Coordinates of C-alpha atoms in Angstrom, one line a residue:
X1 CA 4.6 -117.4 44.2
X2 CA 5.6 -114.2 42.5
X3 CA 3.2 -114.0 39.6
X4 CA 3.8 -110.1 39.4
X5 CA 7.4 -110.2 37.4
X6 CA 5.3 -111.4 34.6
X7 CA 3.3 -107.8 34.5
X8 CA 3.1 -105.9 31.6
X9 CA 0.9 -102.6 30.9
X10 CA -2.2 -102.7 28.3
X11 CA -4.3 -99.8 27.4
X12 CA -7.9 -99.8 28.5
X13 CA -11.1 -99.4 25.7
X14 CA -14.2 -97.2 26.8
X15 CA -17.5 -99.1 27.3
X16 CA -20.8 -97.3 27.6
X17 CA -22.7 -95.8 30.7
X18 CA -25.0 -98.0 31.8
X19 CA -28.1 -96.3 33.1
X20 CA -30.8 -96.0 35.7
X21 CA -33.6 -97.8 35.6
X22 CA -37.5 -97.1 36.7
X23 CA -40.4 -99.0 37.8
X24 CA -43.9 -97.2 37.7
X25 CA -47.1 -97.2 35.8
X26 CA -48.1 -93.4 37.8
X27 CA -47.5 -91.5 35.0
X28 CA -47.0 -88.3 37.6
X29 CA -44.2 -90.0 39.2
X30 CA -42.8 -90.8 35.7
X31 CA -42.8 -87.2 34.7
X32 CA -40.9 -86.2 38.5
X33 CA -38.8 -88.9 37.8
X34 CA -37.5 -87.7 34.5
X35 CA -37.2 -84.8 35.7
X36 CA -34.8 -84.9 38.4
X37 CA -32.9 -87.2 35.7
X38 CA -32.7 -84.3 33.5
X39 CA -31.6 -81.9 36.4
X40 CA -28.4 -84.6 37.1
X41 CA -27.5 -85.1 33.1
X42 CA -28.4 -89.2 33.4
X43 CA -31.1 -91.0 30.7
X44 CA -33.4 -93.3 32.5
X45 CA -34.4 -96.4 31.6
X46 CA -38.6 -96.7 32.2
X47 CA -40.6 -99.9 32.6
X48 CA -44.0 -100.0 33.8
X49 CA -44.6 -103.4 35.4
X50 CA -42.5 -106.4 37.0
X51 CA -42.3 -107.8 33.7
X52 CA -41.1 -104.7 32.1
X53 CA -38.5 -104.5 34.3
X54 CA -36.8 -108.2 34.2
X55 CA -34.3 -107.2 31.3
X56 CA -32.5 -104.4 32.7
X57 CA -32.8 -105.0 36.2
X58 CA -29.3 -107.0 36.9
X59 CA -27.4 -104.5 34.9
X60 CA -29.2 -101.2 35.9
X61 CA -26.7 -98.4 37.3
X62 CA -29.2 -98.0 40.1
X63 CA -33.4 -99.3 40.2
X64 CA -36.0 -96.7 41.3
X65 CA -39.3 -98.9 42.5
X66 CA -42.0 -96.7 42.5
X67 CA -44.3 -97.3 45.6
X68 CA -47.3 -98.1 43.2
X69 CA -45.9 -101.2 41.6
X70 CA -43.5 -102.3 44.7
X71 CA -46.4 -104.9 46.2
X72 CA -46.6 -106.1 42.6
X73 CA -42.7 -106.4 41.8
X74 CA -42.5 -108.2 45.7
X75 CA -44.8 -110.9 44.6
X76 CA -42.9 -111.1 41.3
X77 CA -39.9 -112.3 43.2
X78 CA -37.4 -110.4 41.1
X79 CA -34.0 -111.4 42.3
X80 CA -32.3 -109.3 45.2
X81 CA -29.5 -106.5 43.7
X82 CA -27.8 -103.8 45.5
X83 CA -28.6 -100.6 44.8
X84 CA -32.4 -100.2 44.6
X85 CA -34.3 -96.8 45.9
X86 CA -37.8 -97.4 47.1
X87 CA -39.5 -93.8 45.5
X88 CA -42.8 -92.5 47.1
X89 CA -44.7 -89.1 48.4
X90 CA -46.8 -89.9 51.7
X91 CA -44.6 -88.6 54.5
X92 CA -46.9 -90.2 57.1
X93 CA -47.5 -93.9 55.9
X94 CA -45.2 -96.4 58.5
X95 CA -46.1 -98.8 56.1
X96 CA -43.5 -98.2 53.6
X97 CA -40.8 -99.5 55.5
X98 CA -42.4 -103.1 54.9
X99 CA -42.9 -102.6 50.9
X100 CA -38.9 -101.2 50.9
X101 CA -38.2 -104.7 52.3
X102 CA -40.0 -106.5 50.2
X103 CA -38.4 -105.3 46.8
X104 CA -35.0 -105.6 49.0
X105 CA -34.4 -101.5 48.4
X106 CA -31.7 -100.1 50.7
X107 CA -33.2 -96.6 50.9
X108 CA -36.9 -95.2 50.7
X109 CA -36.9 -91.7 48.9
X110 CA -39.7 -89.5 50.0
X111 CA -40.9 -87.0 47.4
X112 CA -40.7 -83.6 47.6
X113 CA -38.4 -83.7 50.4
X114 CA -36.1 -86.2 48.8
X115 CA -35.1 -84.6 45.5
X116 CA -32.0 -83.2 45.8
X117 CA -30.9 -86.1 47.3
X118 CA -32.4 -88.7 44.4
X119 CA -30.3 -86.2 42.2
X120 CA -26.8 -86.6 43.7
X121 CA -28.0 -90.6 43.8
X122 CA -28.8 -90.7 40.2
X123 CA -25.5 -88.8 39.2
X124 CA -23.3 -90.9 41.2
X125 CA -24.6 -94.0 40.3
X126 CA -23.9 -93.3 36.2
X127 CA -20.7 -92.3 37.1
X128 CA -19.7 -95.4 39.6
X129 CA -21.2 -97.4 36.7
X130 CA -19.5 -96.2 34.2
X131 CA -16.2 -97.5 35.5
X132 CA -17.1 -101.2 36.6
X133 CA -14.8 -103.8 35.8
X134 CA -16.4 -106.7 33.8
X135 CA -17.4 -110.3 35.2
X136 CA -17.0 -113.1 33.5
X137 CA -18.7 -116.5 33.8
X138 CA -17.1 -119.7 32.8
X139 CA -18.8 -123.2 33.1
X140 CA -18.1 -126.5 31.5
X141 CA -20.1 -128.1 29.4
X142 CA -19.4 -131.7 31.4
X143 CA -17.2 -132.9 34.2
X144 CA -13.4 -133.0 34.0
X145 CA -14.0 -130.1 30.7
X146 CA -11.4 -127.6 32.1
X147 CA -13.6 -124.7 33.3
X148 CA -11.8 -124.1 37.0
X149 CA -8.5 -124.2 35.3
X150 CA -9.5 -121.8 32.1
X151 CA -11.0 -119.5 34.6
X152 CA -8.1 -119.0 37.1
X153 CA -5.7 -118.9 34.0
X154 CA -7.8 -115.7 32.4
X155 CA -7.6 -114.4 35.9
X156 CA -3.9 -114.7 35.9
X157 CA -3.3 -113.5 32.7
X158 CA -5.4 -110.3 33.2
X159 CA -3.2 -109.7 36.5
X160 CA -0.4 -110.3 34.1
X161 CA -1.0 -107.9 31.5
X162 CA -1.5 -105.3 34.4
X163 CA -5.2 -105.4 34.8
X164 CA -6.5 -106.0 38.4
X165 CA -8.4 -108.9 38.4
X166 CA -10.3 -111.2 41.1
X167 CA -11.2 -115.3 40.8
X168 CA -14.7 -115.8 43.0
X169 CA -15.1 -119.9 43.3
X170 CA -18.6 -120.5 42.6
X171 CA -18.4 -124.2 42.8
X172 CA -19.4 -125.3 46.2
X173 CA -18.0 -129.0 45.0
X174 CA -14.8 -127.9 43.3
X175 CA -12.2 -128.4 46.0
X176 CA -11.4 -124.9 46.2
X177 CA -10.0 -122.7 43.4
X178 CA -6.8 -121.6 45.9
X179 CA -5.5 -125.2 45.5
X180 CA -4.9 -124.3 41.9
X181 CA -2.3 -122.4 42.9
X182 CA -1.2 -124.4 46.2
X183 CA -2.8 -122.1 48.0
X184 CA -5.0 -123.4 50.4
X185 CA -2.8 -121.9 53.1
X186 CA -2.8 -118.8 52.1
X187 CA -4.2 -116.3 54.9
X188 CA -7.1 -114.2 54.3
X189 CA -10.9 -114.1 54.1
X190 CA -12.8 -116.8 51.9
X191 CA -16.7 -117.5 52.0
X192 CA -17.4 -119.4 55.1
X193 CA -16.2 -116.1 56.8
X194 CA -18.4 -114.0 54.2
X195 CA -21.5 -115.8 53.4
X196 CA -23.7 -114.3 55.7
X197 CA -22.9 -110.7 53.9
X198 CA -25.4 -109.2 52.5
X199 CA -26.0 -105.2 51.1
X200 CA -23.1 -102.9 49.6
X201 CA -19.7 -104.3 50.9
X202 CA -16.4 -102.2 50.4
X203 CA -14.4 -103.3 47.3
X204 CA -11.1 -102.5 48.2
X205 CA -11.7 -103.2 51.6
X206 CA -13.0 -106.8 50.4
X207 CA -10.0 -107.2 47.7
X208 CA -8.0 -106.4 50.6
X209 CA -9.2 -109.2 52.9
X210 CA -8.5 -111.9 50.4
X211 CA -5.7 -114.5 49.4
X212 CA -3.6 -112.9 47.0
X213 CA -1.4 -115.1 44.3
X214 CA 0.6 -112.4 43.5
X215 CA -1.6 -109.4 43.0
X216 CA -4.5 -112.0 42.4
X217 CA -7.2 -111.7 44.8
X218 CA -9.1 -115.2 45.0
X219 CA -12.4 -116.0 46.8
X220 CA -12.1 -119.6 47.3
X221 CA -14.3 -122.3 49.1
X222 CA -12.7 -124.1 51.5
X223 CA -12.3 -127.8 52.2
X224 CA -15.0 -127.6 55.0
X225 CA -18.6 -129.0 54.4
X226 CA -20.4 -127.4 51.7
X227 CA -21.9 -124.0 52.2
X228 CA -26.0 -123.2 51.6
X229 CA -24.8 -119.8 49.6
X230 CA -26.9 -117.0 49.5
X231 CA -27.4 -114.8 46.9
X232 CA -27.4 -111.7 48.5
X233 CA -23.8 -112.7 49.6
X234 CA -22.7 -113.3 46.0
X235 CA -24.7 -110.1 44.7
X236 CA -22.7 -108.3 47.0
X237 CA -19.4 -110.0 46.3
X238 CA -19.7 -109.6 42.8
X239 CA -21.1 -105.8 43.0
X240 CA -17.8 -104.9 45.3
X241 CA -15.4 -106.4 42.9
X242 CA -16.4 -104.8 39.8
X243 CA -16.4 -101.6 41.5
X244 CA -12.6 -102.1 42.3
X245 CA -11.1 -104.6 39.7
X246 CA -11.1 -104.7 35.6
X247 CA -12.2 -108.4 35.3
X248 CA -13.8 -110.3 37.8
X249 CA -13.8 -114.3 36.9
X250 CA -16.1 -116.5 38.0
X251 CA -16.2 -120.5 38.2
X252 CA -19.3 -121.9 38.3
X253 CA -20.6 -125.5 38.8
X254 CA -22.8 -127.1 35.9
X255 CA -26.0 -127.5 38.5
X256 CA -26.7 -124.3 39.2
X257 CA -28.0 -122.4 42.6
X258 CA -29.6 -118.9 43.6
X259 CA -26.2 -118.0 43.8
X260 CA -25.0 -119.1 40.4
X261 CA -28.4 -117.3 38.7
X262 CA -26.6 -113.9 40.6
X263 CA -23.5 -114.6 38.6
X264 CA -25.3 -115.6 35.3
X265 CA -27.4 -112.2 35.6
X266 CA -24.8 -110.1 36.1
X267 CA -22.1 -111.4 33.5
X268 CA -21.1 -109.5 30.6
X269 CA -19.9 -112.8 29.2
X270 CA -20.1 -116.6 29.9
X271 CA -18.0 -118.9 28.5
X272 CA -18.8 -122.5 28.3
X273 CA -15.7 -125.4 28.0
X274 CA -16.6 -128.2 25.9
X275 CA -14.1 -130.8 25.0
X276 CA -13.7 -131.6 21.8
X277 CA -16.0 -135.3 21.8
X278 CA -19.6 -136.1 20.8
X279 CA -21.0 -136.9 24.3
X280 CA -19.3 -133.8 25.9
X281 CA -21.3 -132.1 23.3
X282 CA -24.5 -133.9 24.2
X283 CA -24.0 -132.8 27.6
X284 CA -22.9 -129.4 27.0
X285 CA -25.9 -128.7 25.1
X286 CA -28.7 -128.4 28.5
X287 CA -26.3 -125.6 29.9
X288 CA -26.2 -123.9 27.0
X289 CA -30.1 -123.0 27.0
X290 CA -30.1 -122.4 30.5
X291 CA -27.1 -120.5 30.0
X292 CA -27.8 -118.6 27.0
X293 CA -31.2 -117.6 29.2
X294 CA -29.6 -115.1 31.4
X295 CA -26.8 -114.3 29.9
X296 CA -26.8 -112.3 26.7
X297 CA -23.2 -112.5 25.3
X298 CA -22.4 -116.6 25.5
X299 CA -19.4 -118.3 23.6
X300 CA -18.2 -121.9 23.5
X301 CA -14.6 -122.8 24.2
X302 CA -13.6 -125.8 22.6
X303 CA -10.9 -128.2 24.6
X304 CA -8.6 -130.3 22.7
X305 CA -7.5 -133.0 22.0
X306 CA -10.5 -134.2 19.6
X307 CA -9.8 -138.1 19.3
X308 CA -12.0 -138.3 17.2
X309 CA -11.3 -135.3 14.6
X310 CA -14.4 -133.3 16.0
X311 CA -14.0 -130.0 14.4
X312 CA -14.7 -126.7 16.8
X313 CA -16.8 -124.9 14.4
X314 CA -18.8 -128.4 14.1
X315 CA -19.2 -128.0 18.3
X316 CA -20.0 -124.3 17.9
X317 CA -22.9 -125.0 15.7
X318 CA -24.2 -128.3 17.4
X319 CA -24.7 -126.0 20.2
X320 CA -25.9 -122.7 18.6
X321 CA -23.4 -120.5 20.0
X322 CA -20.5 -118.4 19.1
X323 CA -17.0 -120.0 18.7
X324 CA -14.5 -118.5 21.3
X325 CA -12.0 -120.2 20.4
X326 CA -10.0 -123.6 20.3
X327 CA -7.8 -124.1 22.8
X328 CA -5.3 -127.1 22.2
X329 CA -3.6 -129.4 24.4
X330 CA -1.0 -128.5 26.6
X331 CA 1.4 -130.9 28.0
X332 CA 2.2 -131.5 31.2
X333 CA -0.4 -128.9 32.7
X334 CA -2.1 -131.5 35.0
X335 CA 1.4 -132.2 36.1
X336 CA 2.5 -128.8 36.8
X337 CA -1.5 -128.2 38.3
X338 CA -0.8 -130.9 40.5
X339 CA 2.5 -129.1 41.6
X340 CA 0.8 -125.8 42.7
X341 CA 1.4 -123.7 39.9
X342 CA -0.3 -121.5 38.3
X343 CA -2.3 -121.9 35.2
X344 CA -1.3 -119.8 32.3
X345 CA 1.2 -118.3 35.6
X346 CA 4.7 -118.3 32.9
X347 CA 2.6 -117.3 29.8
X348 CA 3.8 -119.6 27.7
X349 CA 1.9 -122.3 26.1
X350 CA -1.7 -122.8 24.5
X351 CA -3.4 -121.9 27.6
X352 CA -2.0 -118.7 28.2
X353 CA -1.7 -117.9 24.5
X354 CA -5.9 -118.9 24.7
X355 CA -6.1 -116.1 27.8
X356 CA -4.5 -113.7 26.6
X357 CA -6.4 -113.4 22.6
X358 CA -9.7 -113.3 24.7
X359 CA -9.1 -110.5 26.9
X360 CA -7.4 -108.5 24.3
X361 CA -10.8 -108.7 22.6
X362 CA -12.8 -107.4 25.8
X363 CA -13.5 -103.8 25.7
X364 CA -12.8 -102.7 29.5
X365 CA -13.2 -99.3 31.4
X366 CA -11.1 -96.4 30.8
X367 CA -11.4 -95.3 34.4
X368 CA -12.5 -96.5 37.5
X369 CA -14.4 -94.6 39.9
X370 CA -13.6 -95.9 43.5
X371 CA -15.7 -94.2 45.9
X372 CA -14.4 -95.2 49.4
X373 CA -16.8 -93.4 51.4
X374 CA -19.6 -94.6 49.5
X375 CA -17.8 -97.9 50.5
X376 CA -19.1 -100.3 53.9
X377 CA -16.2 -101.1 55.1
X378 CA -14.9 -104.4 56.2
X379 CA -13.2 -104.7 60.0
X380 CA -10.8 -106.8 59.4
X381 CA -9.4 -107.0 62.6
X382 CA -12.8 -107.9 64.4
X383 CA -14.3 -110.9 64.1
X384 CA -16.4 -113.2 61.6
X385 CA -19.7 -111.9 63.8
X386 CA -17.8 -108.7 63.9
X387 CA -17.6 -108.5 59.9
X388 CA -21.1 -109.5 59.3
X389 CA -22.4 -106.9 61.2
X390 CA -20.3 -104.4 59.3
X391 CA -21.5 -105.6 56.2
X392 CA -25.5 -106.5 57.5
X393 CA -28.4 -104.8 55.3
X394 CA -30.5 -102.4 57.0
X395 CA -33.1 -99.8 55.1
X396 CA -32.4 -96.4 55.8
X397 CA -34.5 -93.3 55.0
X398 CA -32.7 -90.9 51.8
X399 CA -32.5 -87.2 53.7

């Protein structure tokens, strides 16, 4: 399938930085703190307890735990993220290994010794931030609404309008998302060989690795039997793609998991598929709370047809969300769905004419920092033992 003759160029928007983010209530490690911040040109985010922290840990450029509050945030059970520093000053206590664990940091930084080192950290971990691609979440409201086709097609129009893009399945019971493009014999990596991953994974090495309909890289289940997902492995996955692609789409199933709440937490936006009919609404109505919970920026797509002349903004409102749109029926599309092609794939019809409005309203990076030697990389040739071993967690000292 040749889903690249279809590319055309668009020009990228700015977004801001976001920024790091500290944990402690000792005011002396505070004031260090901030001031190695000042010495690398980053702001820094402070909170002073687990519950300080909740709001800006998902999205964080990079989480500094002090050691004072990392027995506290442990028993807190803040979900797992890459990208956390374990910050203390006793050279001598063997203990600290155990507390890095518990908070899931990947380094332990030792003041004094560890300062210029936190610095470079800090610095790189605005700038790798400030070019992430962003994630989007959609979910539908009930069974049968649309959501696995809505999200490949956004994924496809993206890659059509020349941004690089990624679909990660997220539904365990969907069938697979590559069978939406008759796929499913497509060669590469999908997550029974990658759900043991956990820790920093290499994005392009990972985008690499993967099924590719047309320049579309697509994480798919497989027909197998269901998988017990971790979220480390979809913190991971999720981290490595926006790293190394514009939009990353997510389909997610309406019960959720650990691995769902990683998604959810980390989206810039969710978008939930409701068809136009008064019990879709009834159902869509749960997921919306739980939904609108984690995820700040949450709009409903509204499916067509409406039999019985259910108005979108009346859908919006039953539900108390935004209206992204109305997307009407399209003819045929189960048809040609059934046939292995591509949703929105010619960019004609509602669907694609849906896709592409909504991502011309999404303010993406202007560029993208792609630090391969920061990068794990992924043997490709090895393997499934092979790659999880490349990809395995283990806490290592900052110099």
């Amino acid at each position: 399938m040749d889903l690249d003759r279809w590319l055309m160029p668009t020009s990228p928007d700015p977004v801001a930085r976001p920024r790091p983010l500290l944990v402690t209530d000792d005011p002396d490690l505070l004031d260090d703190i901030l001031r190695l911040g000042a010495a690398a040109g980053v702001d820094i985010d402070v909170a002073h307890d687990p519950a300080g922290a909740r709001l800006g840990w998902p999205k964080a450029a990079l989480v500094l735990v002090g050691d004072d509050v990392s027995i506290a945030l442990r028993r807190a059970s803040v979900r797992r993220r890459v990208g956390v520093v374990l910050v203390g000053r006793d050279l001598d206590d063997g203990t600290v290994w155990k507390r890095a664990v518990g908070v899931g940091a990947e380094h332990v930084a030792l003041l004094p010794d560890a300062e210029p080192w936190l610095i470079a950290r800090m610095a790189a971990a605005v700038d790798e931030s400030a070019a992430l691609g962003l994630t989007v979440a959609v979910i539908g409201g009930r069974g049968g609404a649309g959501a696995s086709t809505l999200a490949a097609a956004l994924a496809v129009t993206a890659m059509r309008g020349g941004r690089r893009a990624m679909l990660v399945d997220a539904d365990p019971y969907g069938g697979g998302a590559d069978l939406l493009f008759g796929g499913e014999h497509a060669a590469g990596l999908r997550w029974c060989d990658i759900a043991g991953a956990s820790g920093r994974i290499g994005g392009e090495e990972l985008h690499a690795a993967l099924p590719h309909m047309g320049s579309l890289a697509v994480l798919s289940y497989d027909r197998g039997d269901p998988l017990d997902l971790r979220a480390d492995a979809m913190s991971s996955v999720l981290s490595a793609a926006a790293r190394v692609c514009d939009l990353t789409v997510a389909d997610l199933p309406r019960h959720f998991d650990d691995a769902t709440g990683v998604v959810l937490e980390v989206a810039d936006l969710a978008l939930l598929v409701v068809p136009a009919e008064v019990r879709a609404v009834a159902s869509a109505a749960r997921i919306a709370t739980e939904v609108a919970t984690a995820v700040d920026d949450v709009r409903v797509v509204v499916r067509g047809p409406a039999p019985g002349g259910l108005a979108a903004l009346d859908v919006a409102k039953a539900l108390g969300l935004p209206l992204a749109g109305y997307l009407k029926a399209e003819s045929n599309l189960g048809a040609r769905l059934e046939r292995g092609e591509a949703p929105a794939g010619q960019g004609r019809g509602p669907l694609a004419q849906f896709c592409r409005e909504l991502i011309a309203s999404l303010t993406f990076p202007v560029d993208r920092v792609r630090d391969h030697t920061a990068d794990v990389p992924m043997d490709l040739a090895g393997t499934i033992d092979d790659v999880l071993e490349t990809v395995g967690w283990r806490p290592t000292a900052a110099p």
